[in-house]
PDB file of C-alpha atoms and ligand atoms in Angstrom:
ATOM      1  CA  MET A   1       6.767   7.397 -33.061  1.00  0.00           C
ATOM      2  CA  SER A   2       3.575   9.637 -32.536  1.00  0.00           C
ATOM      3  CA  ALA A   3       3.220  11.540 -28.706  1.00  0.00           C
ATOM      4  CA  PHE A   4      -0.858   9.363 -28.401  1.00  0.00           C
ATOM      5  CA  HIS A   5      -1.809   6.055 -28.502  1.00  0.00           C
ATOM      6  CA  ARG A   6      -5.222   6.255 -30.851  1.00  0.00           C
ATOM      7  CA  GLU A   7      -8.234   4.406 -28.977  1.00  0.00           C
ATOM      8  CA  GLN A   8     -11.483   3.342 -30.466  1.00  0.00           C
ATOM      9  CA  VAL A   9     -14.303   3.948 -27.832  1.00  0.00           C
ATOM     10  CA  LEU A  10     -16.234   1.128 -26.693  1.00  0.00           C
ATOM     11  CA  SER A  11     -19.286   3.141 -25.379  1.00  0.00           C
ATOM     12  CA  VAL A  12     -20.463   6.574 -24.147  1.00  0.00           C
ATOM     13  CA  GLN A  13     -22.822   6.926 -21.063  1.00  0.00           C
ATOM     14  CA  HIS A  14     -24.593  10.569 -20.995  1.00  0.00           C
ATOM     15  CA  TRP A  15     -25.865  10.983 -16.895  1.00  0.00           C
ATOM     16  CA  THR A  16     -26.824  14.664 -17.534  1.00  0.00           C
ATOM     17  CA  ASP A  17     -27.298  17.300 -19.390  1.00  0.00           C
ATOM     18  CA  THR A  18     -23.722  18.400 -18.098  1.00  0.00           C
ATOM     19  CA  LEU A  19     -21.649  15.054 -17.496  1.00  0.00           C
ATOM     20  CA  PHE A  20     -21.060  11.963 -19.394  1.00  0.00           C
ATOM     21  CA  SER A  21     -18.609   9.161 -19.347  1.00  0.00           C
ATOM     22  CA  PHE A  22     -16.750   6.759 -21.595  1.00  0.00           C
ATOM     23  CA  ALA A  23     -14.919   4.217 -22.300  1.00  0.00           C
ATOM     24  CA  SER A  24     -11.711   2.985 -25.011  1.00  0.00           C
ATOM     25  CA  THR A  25      -9.336   0.460 -25.828  1.00  0.00           C
ATOM     26  CA  ARG A  26      -6.218   0.478 -23.956  1.00  0.00           C
ATOM     27  CA  ASP A  27      -2.594   0.107 -25.650  1.00  0.00           C
ATOM     28  CA  PRO A  28      -1.061  -2.789 -23.890  1.00  0.00           C
ATOM     29  CA  GLY A  29       2.119  -0.078 -23.652  1.00  0.00           C
ATOM     30  CA  PHE A  30       0.178   2.454 -21.578  1.00  0.00           C
ATOM     31  CA  ARG A  31       0.805   1.596 -17.863  1.00  0.00           C
ATOM     32  CA  PHE A  32      -0.650   4.506 -15.793  1.00  0.00           C
ATOM     33  CA  LYS A  33      -0.944   4.708 -11.675  1.00  0.00           C
ATOM     34  CA  ASN A  34      -4.057   4.954 -10.330  1.00  0.00           C
ATOM     35  CA  GLY A  35      -5.217   8.409  -9.762  1.00  0.00           C
ATOM     36  CA  GLN A  36      -3.284  10.148 -12.648  1.00  0.00           C
ATOM     37  CA  PHE A  37      -4.143  11.559 -15.064  1.00  0.00           C
ATOM     38  CA  ALA A  38      -3.297  11.450 -19.300  1.00  0.00           C
ATOM     39  CA  MET A  39      -3.688  14.593 -22.233  1.00  0.00           C
ATOM     40  CA  ILE A  40      -7.290  12.995 -24.120  1.00  0.00           C
ATOM     41  CA  GLY A  41      -8.559  14.586 -26.885  1.00  0.00           C
ATOM     42  CA  LEU A  42      -9.547  14.754 -30.539  1.00  0.00           C
ATOM     43  CA  GLU A  43      -7.541  14.760 -33.832  1.00  0.00           C
ATOM     44  CA  ILE A  44      -9.683  17.757 -35.532  1.00  0.00           C
ATOM     45  CA  ASP A  45      -8.524  19.055 -38.850  1.00  0.00           C
ATOM     46  CA  GLY A  46      -5.360  16.671 -38.999  1.00  0.00           C
ATOM     47  CA  ARG A  47      -4.190  18.234 -35.490  1.00  0.00           C
ATOM     48  CA  PRO A  48      -4.672  16.957 -32.330  1.00  0.00           C
ATOM     49  CA  LEU A  49      -6.919  18.924 -29.744  1.00  0.00           C
ATOM     50  CA  LEU A  50      -5.872  17.536 -26.095  1.00  0.00           C
ATOM     51  CA  ARG A  51      -6.899  18.363 -22.231  1.00  0.00           C
ATOM     52  CA  ALA A  52      -5.631  16.796 -19.155  1.00  0.00           C
ATOM     53  CA  TYR A  53      -8.082  13.814 -18.082  1.00  0.00           C
ATOM     54  CA  SER A  54      -7.537  11.247 -14.912  1.00  0.00           C
ATOM     55  CA  MET A  55      -8.304   7.758 -15.781  1.00  0.00           C
ATOM     56  CA  ALA A  56     -11.171   6.468 -13.846  1.00  0.00           C
ATOM     57  CA  SER A  57     -10.529   3.278 -14.775  1.00  0.00           C
ATOM     58  CA  ALA A  58      -7.890   1.419 -12.502  1.00  0.00           C
ATOM     59  CA  ASN A  59      -4.280   0.157 -14.029  1.00  0.00           C
ATOM     60  CA  HIS A  60      -5.389  -3.240 -13.861  1.00  0.00           C
ATOM     61  CA  GLU A  61      -8.741  -3.220 -16.292  1.00  0.00           C
ATOM     62  CA  GLU A  62      -7.823  -3.354 -19.799  1.00  0.00           C
ATOM     63  CA  ALA A  63     -10.108  -0.833 -21.211  1.00  0.00           C
ATOM     64  CA  LEU A  64      -9.551   2.633 -20.410  1.00  0.00           C
ATOM     65  CA  GLU A  65     -12.585   4.848 -18.502  1.00  0.00           C
ATOM     66  CA  PHE A  66     -12.925   8.681 -18.575  1.00  0.00           C
ATOM     67  CA  PHE A  67     -15.474  11.014 -16.654  1.00  0.00           C
ATOM     68  CA  SER A  68     -16.258  14.484 -18.000  1.00  0.00           C
ATOM     69  CA  ILE A  69     -18.040  17.595 -18.446  1.00  0.00           C
ATOM     70  CA  LYS A  70     -19.888  18.550 -20.992  1.00  0.00           C
ATOM     71  CA  VAL A  71     -19.661  22.415 -22.754  1.00  0.00           C
ATOM     72  CA  ALA A  72     -21.305  23.776 -25.522  1.00  0.00           C
ATOM     73  CA  GLU A  73     -18.869  26.537 -26.555  1.00  0.00           C
ATOM     74  CA  GLY A  74     -16.048  23.950 -25.205  1.00  0.00           C
ATOM     75  CA  ALA A  75     -13.185  23.967 -27.735  1.00  0.00           C
ATOM     76  CA  LEU A  76     -13.243  19.812 -26.634  1.00  0.00           C
ATOM     77  CA  THR A  77     -15.694  19.108 -25.245  1.00  0.00           C
ATOM     78  CA  SER A  78     -18.814  20.220 -27.387  1.00  0.00           C
ATOM     79  CA  ARG A  79     -17.111  17.930 -29.971  1.00  0.00           C
ATOM     80  CA  LEU A  80     -16.022  15.143 -27.369  1.00  0.00           C
ATOM     81  CA  GLN A  81     -19.592  14.712 -26.343  1.00  0.00           C
ATOM     82  CA  ALA A  82     -20.878  13.505 -29.639  1.00  0.00           C
ATOM     83  CA  ILE A  83     -18.353  10.696 -30.029  1.00  0.00           C
ATOM     84  CA  LYS A  84     -19.712   7.218 -30.697  1.00  0.00           C
ATOM     85  CA  GLN A  85     -18.663   3.880 -30.058  1.00  0.00           C
ATOM     86  CA  GLY A  86     -16.187   3.006 -33.247  1.00  0.00           C
ATOM     87  CA  ASP A  87     -14.893   7.067 -33.166  1.00  0.00           C
ATOM     88  CA  ILE A  88     -11.163   7.530 -32.298  1.00  0.00           C
ATOM     89  CA  ILE A  89      -9.728   9.569 -29.775  1.00  0.00           C
ATOM     90  CA  LEU A  90      -6.747  10.581 -28.714  1.00  0.00           C
ATOM     91  CA  VAL A  91      -4.373   9.177 -25.588  1.00  0.00           C
ATOM     92  CA  GLY A  92      -0.923  11.193 -24.254  1.00  0.00           C
ATOM     93  CA  ARG A  93       1.610   8.027 -23.653  1.00  0.00           C
ATOM     94  CA  LYS A  94       2.484   9.471 -20.357  1.00  0.00           C
ATOM     95  CA  ALA A  95       0.735   9.520 -17.330  1.00  0.00           C
ATOM     96  CA  THR A  96       1.016  11.964 -14.541  1.00  0.00           C
ATOM     97  CA  GLY A  97      -0.135  13.211 -11.714  1.00  0.00           C
ATOM     98  CA  THR A  98       0.189  13.584  -7.677  1.00  0.00           C
ATOM     99  CA  LEU A  99      -2.840  11.796  -6.320  1.00  0.00           C
ATOM    100  CA  ILE A 100      -1.019   8.461  -5.495  1.00  0.00           C
ATOM    101  CA  SER A 101      -0.210   6.578  -2.977  1.00  0.00           C
ATOM    102  CA  ASP A 102       3.391   7.270  -2.851  1.00  0.00           C
ATOM    103  CA  ASN A 103       2.930  11.014  -2.251  1.00  0.00           C
ATOM    104  CA  LEU A 104       1.143  10.284   1.104  1.00  0.00           C
ATOM    105  CA  LEU A 105       2.944   9.105   4.558  1.00  0.00           C
ATOM    106  CA  PRO A 106       1.582   5.840   5.701  1.00  0.00           C
ATOM    107  CA  GLY A 107      -1.681   6.459   7.472  1.00  0.00           C
ATOM    108  CA  GLN A 108      -5.366   4.345   8.727  1.00  0.00           C
ATOM    109  CA  ARG A 109      -7.804   6.182   7.431  1.00  0.00           C
ATOM    110  CA  LEU A 110      -7.449   8.062   4.176  1.00  0.00           C
ATOM    111  CA  LEU A 111      -9.975  10.654   2.563  1.00  0.00           C
ATOM    112  CA  LEU A 112     -10.816  11.160  -1.183  1.00  0.00           C
ATOM    113  CA  LEU A 113     -12.667  14.549  -1.261  1.00  0.00           C
ATOM    114  CA  SER A 114     -13.821  15.345  -4.812  1.00  0.00           C
ATOM    115  CA  THR A 115     -16.361  17.804  -6.615  1.00  0.00           C
ATOM    116  CA  GLY A 116     -18.156  17.266  -9.785  1.00  0.00           C
ATOM    117  CA  THR A 117     -15.860  15.668 -12.033  1.00  0.00           C
ATOM    118  CA  GLY A 118     -12.510  15.912  -9.853  1.00  0.00           C
ATOM    119  CA  LEU A 119     -14.403  12.455  -8.386  1.00  0.00           C
ATOM    120  CA  ALA A 120     -12.902  10.575 -11.981  1.00  0.00           C
ATOM    121  CA  PRO A 121      -9.264   9.907 -10.304  1.00  0.00           C
ATOM    122  CA  PHE A 122     -10.962   8.373  -6.777  1.00  0.00           C
ATOM    123  CA  ALA A 123     -13.134   5.949  -9.404  1.00  0.00           C
ATOM    124  CA  SER A 124      -9.886   4.582 -10.433  1.00  0.00           C
ATOM    125  CA  LEU A 125      -8.457   4.522  -6.722  1.00  0.00           C
ATOM    126  CA  ILE A 126     -11.290   2.641  -5.238  1.00  0.00           C
ATOM    127  CA  LYS A 127     -10.487  -0.065  -7.336  1.00  0.00           C
ATOM    128  CA  ASP A 128      -7.201  -0.688  -6.265  1.00  0.00           C
ATOM    129  CA  PRO A 129      -6.893  -3.025  -4.432  1.00  0.00           C
ATOM    130  CA  GLU A 130      -3.433  -1.721  -2.521  1.00  0.00           C
ATOM    131  CA  VAL A 131      -5.087   1.699  -1.385  1.00  0.00           C
ATOM    132  CA  TYR A 132      -7.258  -1.005   1.002  1.00  0.00           C
ATOM    133  CA  GLU A 133      -4.234  -2.719   2.187  1.00  0.00           C
ATOM    134  CA  ALA A 134      -2.823   0.391   3.359  1.00  0.00           C
ATOM    135  CA  TYR A 135      -6.080   2.169   4.900  1.00  0.00           C
ATOM    136  CA  GLU A 136      -7.825   0.656   7.615  1.00  0.00           C
ATOM    137  CA  THR A 137     -10.962   2.937   6.052  1.00  0.00           C
ATOM    138  CA  ILE A 138     -11.635   5.082   3.020  1.00  0.00           C
ATOM    139  CA  VAL A 139     -14.084   7.903   2.800  1.00  0.00           C
ATOM    140  CA  LEU A 140     -14.779   8.645  -0.331  1.00  0.00           C
ATOM    141  CA  VAL A 141     -16.553  12.471  -0.340  1.00  0.00           C
ATOM    142  CA  HIS A 142     -18.422  14.039  -3.809  1.00  0.00           C
ATOM    143  CA  GLY A 143     -19.457  16.999  -3.635  1.00  0.00           C
ATOM    144  CA  CYS A 144     -21.920  17.896  -6.407  1.00  0.00           C
ATOM    145  CA  ARG A 145     -25.105  21.357  -6.372  1.00  0.00           C
ATOM    146  CA  GLN A 146     -27.454  18.763  -7.905  1.00  0.00           C
ATOM    147  CA  VAL A 147     -28.653  15.216  -7.085  1.00  0.00           C
ATOM    148  CA  SER A 148     -28.082  14.119 -11.187  1.00  0.00           C
ATOM    149  CA  GLU A 149     -24.543  15.057 -10.661  1.00  0.00           C
ATOM    150  CA  LEU A 150     -24.056  11.997  -8.110  1.00  0.00           C
ATOM    151  CA  ALA A 151     -24.990   9.621 -10.501  1.00  0.00           C
ATOM    152  CA  TYR A 152     -22.305   8.997 -12.083  1.00  0.00           C
ATOM    153  CA  GLY A 153     -20.131   7.626  -8.375  1.00  0.00           C
ATOM    154  CA  GLU A 154     -23.287   5.717  -7.385  1.00  0.00           C
ATOM    155  CA  HIS A 155     -23.732   3.630 -10.282  1.00  0.00           C
ATOM    156  CA  LEU A 156     -19.713   3.467  -9.501  1.00  0.00           C
ATOM    157  CA  VAL A 157     -20.280   2.316  -5.865  1.00  0.00           C
ATOM    158  CA  GLU A 158     -23.588  -0.080  -6.380  1.00  0.00           C
ATOM    159  CA  ARG A 159     -21.575  -1.756  -8.686  1.00  0.00           C
ATOM    160  CA  LEU A 160     -18.036  -2.043  -7.067  1.00  0.00           C
ATOM    161  CA  THR A 161     -20.396  -3.050  -3.634  1.00  0.00           C
ATOM    162  CA  GLY A 162     -21.095  -6.424  -5.575  1.00  0.00           C
ATOM    163  CA  ASP A 163     -18.017  -6.736  -7.547  1.00  0.00           C
ATOM    164  CA  GLU A 164     -17.175 -10.977  -6.789  1.00  0.00           C
ATOM    165  CA  PHE A 165     -12.859  -9.531  -5.579  1.00  0.00           C
ATOM    166  CA  LEU A 166     -13.704  -5.970  -4.870  1.00  0.00           C
ATOM    167  CA  GLY A 167     -17.488  -5.821  -3.453  1.00  0.00           C
ATOM    168  CA  PRO A 168     -15.802  -7.489   0.140  1.00  0.00           C
ATOM    169  CA  LEU A 169     -13.187  -4.766   0.086  1.00  0.00           C
ATOM    170  CA  LEU A 170     -15.777  -2.047  -0.348  1.00  0.00           C
ATOM    171  CA  ARG A 171     -17.789  -3.532   2.344  1.00  0.00           C
ATOM    172  CA  GLU A 172     -15.537  -3.752   4.862  1.00  0.00           C
ATOM    173  CA  LYS A 173     -13.251  -0.079   4.446  1.00  0.00           C
ATOM    174  CA  LEU A 174     -15.315   1.976   2.074  1.00  0.00           C
ATOM    175  CA  VAL A 175     -17.366   4.752   2.978  1.00  0.00           C
ATOM    176  CA  TYR A 176     -19.195   6.839   0.322  1.00  0.00           C
ATOM    177  CA  TYR A 177     -20.535   9.883   1.466  1.00  0.00           C
ATOM    178  CA  PRO A 178     -23.028  11.809  -1.465  1.00  0.00           C
ATOM    179  CA  THR A 179     -23.098  15.544  -1.015  1.00  0.00           C
ATOM    180  CA  VAL A 180     -25.589  18.115  -2.513  1.00  0.00           C
ATOM    181  CA  THR A 181     -25.258  21.946  -1.928  1.00  0.00           C
ATOM    182  CA  ARG A 182     -28.145  23.324  -3.733  1.00  0.00           C
ATOM    183  CA  GLU A 183     -31.300  21.049  -3.847  1.00  0.00           C
ATOM    184  CA  PRO A 184     -32.832  18.892  -1.360  1.00  0.00           C
ATOM    185  CA  PHE A 185     -30.990  15.337  -0.672  1.00  0.00           C
ATOM    186  CA  ARG A 186     -29.999  13.371   2.334  1.00  0.00           C
ATOM    187  CA  ASN A 187     -26.409  14.897   2.954  1.00  0.00           C
ATOM    188  CA  ARG A 188     -26.266  18.674   2.436  1.00  0.00           C
ATOM    189  CA  GLY A 189     -23.304  21.015   2.082  1.00  0.00           C
ATOM    190  CA  ARG A 190     -19.593  22.009   1.387  1.00  0.00           C
ATOM    191  CA  ILE A 191     -17.160  19.185   1.950  1.00  0.00           C
ATOM    192  CA  THR A 192     -15.223  22.197   3.654  1.00  0.00           C
ATOM    193  CA  ASP A 193     -18.135  23.158   5.851  1.00  0.00           C
ATOM    194  CA  LEU A 194     -18.778  18.992   6.428  1.00  0.00           C
ATOM    195  CA  ILE A 195     -15.311  18.903   7.844  1.00  0.00           C
ATOM    196  CA  SER A 196     -15.272  22.032  10.190  1.00  0.00           C
ATOM    197  CA  SER A 197     -18.271  21.357  11.301  1.00  0.00           C
ATOM    198  CA  ASN A 198     -17.624  17.843  12.157  1.00  0.00           C
ATOM    199  CA  ARG A 199     -20.524  16.704  10.483  1.00  0.00           C
ATOM    200  CA  LEU A 200     -19.447  14.467   7.834  1.00  0.00           C
ATOM    201  CA  PHE A 201     -17.819  12.423  10.610  1.00  0.00           C
ATOM    202  CA  ASP A 202     -20.561  12.493  12.837  1.00  0.00           C
ATOM    203  CA  ASP A 203     -23.235  11.328  10.758  1.00  0.00           C
ATOM    204  CA  VAL A 204     -20.878   7.843   9.331  1.00  0.00           C
ATOM    205  CA  GLY A 205     -19.811   7.469  12.806  1.00  0.00           C
ATOM    206  CA  LEU A 206     -16.286   7.667  12.737  1.00  0.00           C
ATOM    207  CA  PRO A 207     -13.805  10.173  14.394  1.00  0.00           C
ATOM    208  CA  PRO A 208     -13.441  13.463  13.607  1.00  0.00           C
ATOM    209  CA  LEU A 209     -10.343  14.837  11.316  1.00  0.00           C
ATOM    210  CA  ASP A 210      -6.692  13.489  12.879  1.00  0.00           C
ATOM    211  CA  ARG A 211      -3.063  14.531  11.620  1.00  0.00           C
ATOM    212  CA  GLU A 212      -1.605  11.528  13.264  1.00  0.00           C
ATOM    213  CA  THR A 213      -4.385   8.619  11.345  1.00  0.00           C
ATOM    214  CA  ASP A 214      -5.731  10.546   8.507  1.00  0.00           C
ATOM    215  CA  ARG A 215      -4.513  10.847   4.894  1.00  0.00           C
ATOM    216  CA  VAL A 216      -6.430  13.104   2.309  1.00  0.00           C
ATOM    217  CA  MET A 217      -6.609  13.419  -1.047  1.00  0.00           C
ATOM    218  CA  MET A 218      -8.884  16.220  -3.369  1.00  0.00           C
ATOM    219  CA  CYS A 219     -10.171  16.902  -6.495  1.00  0.00           C
ATOM    220  CA  GLY A 220     -12.091  19.194  -7.892  1.00  0.00           C
ATOM    221  CA  SER A 221     -12.736  22.797  -8.487  1.00  0.00           C
ATOM    222  CA  PRO A 222      -9.918  25.237  -7.946  1.00  0.00           C
ATOM    223  CA  ARG A 223     -11.855  27.198  -5.186  1.00  0.00           C
ATOM    224  CA  MET A 224     -12.887  24.324  -2.913  1.00  0.00           C
ATOM    225  CA  LEU A 225      -9.005  22.974  -3.448  1.00  0.00           C
ATOM    226  CA  GLU A 226      -7.514  26.323  -2.285  1.00  0.00           C
ATOM    227  CA  ASP A 227     -10.024  26.072   0.735  1.00  0.00           C
ATOM    228  CA  LEU A 228      -9.789  22.975   1.707  1.00  0.00           C
ATOM    229  CA  ARG A 229      -5.104  23.120   1.713  1.00  0.00           C
ATOM    230  CA  ASP A 230      -6.664  26.051   4.188  1.00  0.00           C
ATOM    231  CA  LEU A 231      -8.075  24.229   6.651  1.00  0.00           C
ATOM    232  CA  LEU A 232      -5.851  21.457   6.445  1.00  0.00           C
ATOM    233  CA  GLU A 233      -3.081  23.727   7.035  1.00  0.00           C
ATOM    234  CA  THR A 234      -4.888  25.067   9.601  1.00  0.00           C
ATOM    235  CA  CYS A 235      -4.432  21.875  11.262  1.00  0.00           C
ATOM    236  CA  GLY A 236      -0.909  21.053  10.841  1.00  0.00           C
ATOM    237  CA  PHE A 237      -1.425  19.180   7.762  1.00  0.00           C
ATOM    238  CA  GLN A 238       1.312  19.602   5.340  1.00  0.00           C
ATOM    239  CA  GLU A 239       0.892  18.883   1.241  1.00  0.00           C
ATOM    240  CA  GLY A 240       3.360  15.978   0.090  1.00  0.00           C
ATOM    241  CA  ASN A 241       4.807  15.896  -3.664  1.00  0.00           C
ATOM    242  CA  HIS A 242       6.628  13.301  -5.187  1.00  0.00           C
ATOM    243  CA  SER A 243       9.995  14.347  -3.470  1.00  0.00           C
ATOM    244  CA  GLU A 244       8.537  14.745  -0.552  1.00  0.00           C
ATOM    245  CA  ALA A 245       5.393  12.523   1.162  1.00  0.00           C
ATOM    246  CA  GLY A 246       2.927  14.396   3.312  1.00  0.00           C
ATOM    247  CA  HIS A 247      -0.370  14.397   4.477  1.00  0.00           C
ATOM    248  CA  PHE A 248      -2.643  15.528   1.823  1.00  0.00           C
ATOM    249  CA  VAL A 249      -2.108  15.915  -1.780  1.00  0.00           C
ATOM    250  CA  ILE A 250      -3.759  18.089  -4.132  1.00  0.00           C
ATOM    251  CA  GLU A 251      -5.180  17.792  -8.016  1.00  0.00           C
ATOM    252  CA  LYS A 252      -7.379  20.464  -9.414  1.00  0.00           C
ATOM    253  CA  ALA A 253     -10.465  18.751 -12.126  1.00  0.00           C
ATOM    254  CA  PHE A 254      -8.473  19.766 -15.330  1.00  0.00           C
ATOM    255  CA  VAL A 255     -11.105  20.037 -17.902  1.00  0.00           C
ATOM    256  CA  GLU A 256     -13.420  23.253 -17.857  1.00  0.00           C
ATOM    257  CA  ARG A 257     -14.510  23.608 -21.060  1.00  0.00           C
TER     258      ARG A 257
HETATM  259  P1  A2P B   1     -22.257  25.612  -4.208  1.00  0.00           P
HETATM  260  O1  A2P B   1     -23.202  25.525  -4.829  1.00  0.00           O
HETATM  261  O2  A2P B   1     -22.528  25.923  -2.322  1.00  0.00           O
HETATM  262  O3  A2P B   1     -21.125  26.730  -4.640  1.00  0.00           O
HETATM  263  P2  A2P B   1     -19.225  23.745  -9.335  1.00  0.00           P
HETATM  264  O4  A2P B   1     -19.937  23.318 -10.072  1.00  0.00           O
HETATM  265  O5  A2P B   1     -19.253  25.190  -8.941  1.00  0.00           O
HETATM  266  O6  A2P B   1     -17.760  23.092  -9.438  1.00  0.00           O
HETATM  267  O7  A2P B   1     -19.533  23.338  -8.029  1.00  0.00           O
HETATM  268  C1  A2P B   1     -19.419  21.715  -7.304  1.00  0.00           C
HETATM  269  C2  A2P B   1     -19.436  21.721  -5.967  1.00  0.00           C
HETATM  270  O8  A2P B   1     -18.661  21.895  -5.042  1.00  0.00           O
HETATM  271  C3  A2P B   1     -20.670  22.799  -5.498  1.00  0.00           C
HETATM  272  O9  A2P B   1     -21.587  21.187  -4.371  1.00  0.00           O
HETATM  273  C4  A2P B   1     -20.128  23.947  -5.116  1.00  0.00           C
HETATM  274  O10 A2P B   1     -21.038  23.919  -3.563  1.00  0.00           O
HETATM  275  C5  A2P B   1     -18.736  23.386  -4.343  1.00  0.00           C
HETATM  276  N1  A2P B   1     -17.768  24.166  -3.660  1.00  0.00           N
HETATM  277  C6  A2P B   1     -17.921  25.339  -4.861  1.00  0.00           C
HETATM  278  N2  A2P B   1     -16.719  26.009  -4.046  1.00  0.00           N
HETATM  279  C7  A2P B   1     -16.769  25.679  -3.148  1.00  0.00           C
HETATM  280  C8  A2P B   1     -15.684  25.882  -2.306  1.00  0.00           C
HETATM  281  N3  A2P B   1     -14.981  27.397  -2.083  1.00  0.00           N
HETATM  282  N4  A2P B   1     -15.234  25.224  -0.792  1.00  0.00           N
HETATM  283  C9  A2P B   1     -16.445  24.116  -0.712  1.00  0.00           C
HETATM  284  N5  A2P B   1     -16.998  24.225  -1.893  1.00  0.00           N
HETATM  285  C10 A2P B   1     -17.413  24.156  -2.765  1.00  0.00           C
END
């Protein structure tokens, strides 16, 4: 048995010069938990070329979806950005990852903190009805350099808010906070600064960070993750993993090339 499923590309959407998303068919045997990732790629000269990609689709959805950067000289993304409807991609059979609810202690508020394509696992998690059952409030923060880079997340949240089934859950519990660092926008600044200054919570009218009630998942640029980890640990938060649940969990956004 091959280590991969061969899936057909169903659609591709280019958001900016550096960001695109694509959907593919999903083998009925491919199981995953929302927030997990798998190895995704293309067959190049008879060999698989793969990188880790978080599923941006939820596990109750029929199709798979991924959100990717494009790097002109990147071994995989330079080719992947050219895929079209009907092309074949490889999807590893095994999904894994730490951004799953089981790795967190019970809490009341879930903070999903992302930069760039680190949004992908949270695109999956905000479609999970169990997440809305487990938490009173879910705060989704997406930080980017430019406003145009927010588009995938903005469209997704808008679409889900109008969804017949998920819409009422999002409207009751999801707070979406896009923020930009390098040009004017209604929310500005790095996630770390927005949390340590309380600006994020003040802006949306919620209480400040609190270890007793808050659980945090983060995904994105490695330096942002390091700084956020320091910030949370200073506040007494402990990192969770598969063997022991904690107050926060971390996954870097994988594909850099
Ligand atoms: P900034 O523009 O101030 O560097 P990148 O494209 O480099 O991955 O960055 C994505 C977003 O993450 C940008 O808004 C960037 O802000 C922010 N960022 C980068 N490094 C950090 C960090 N150490 N802490 C918080 N945010 C960061």
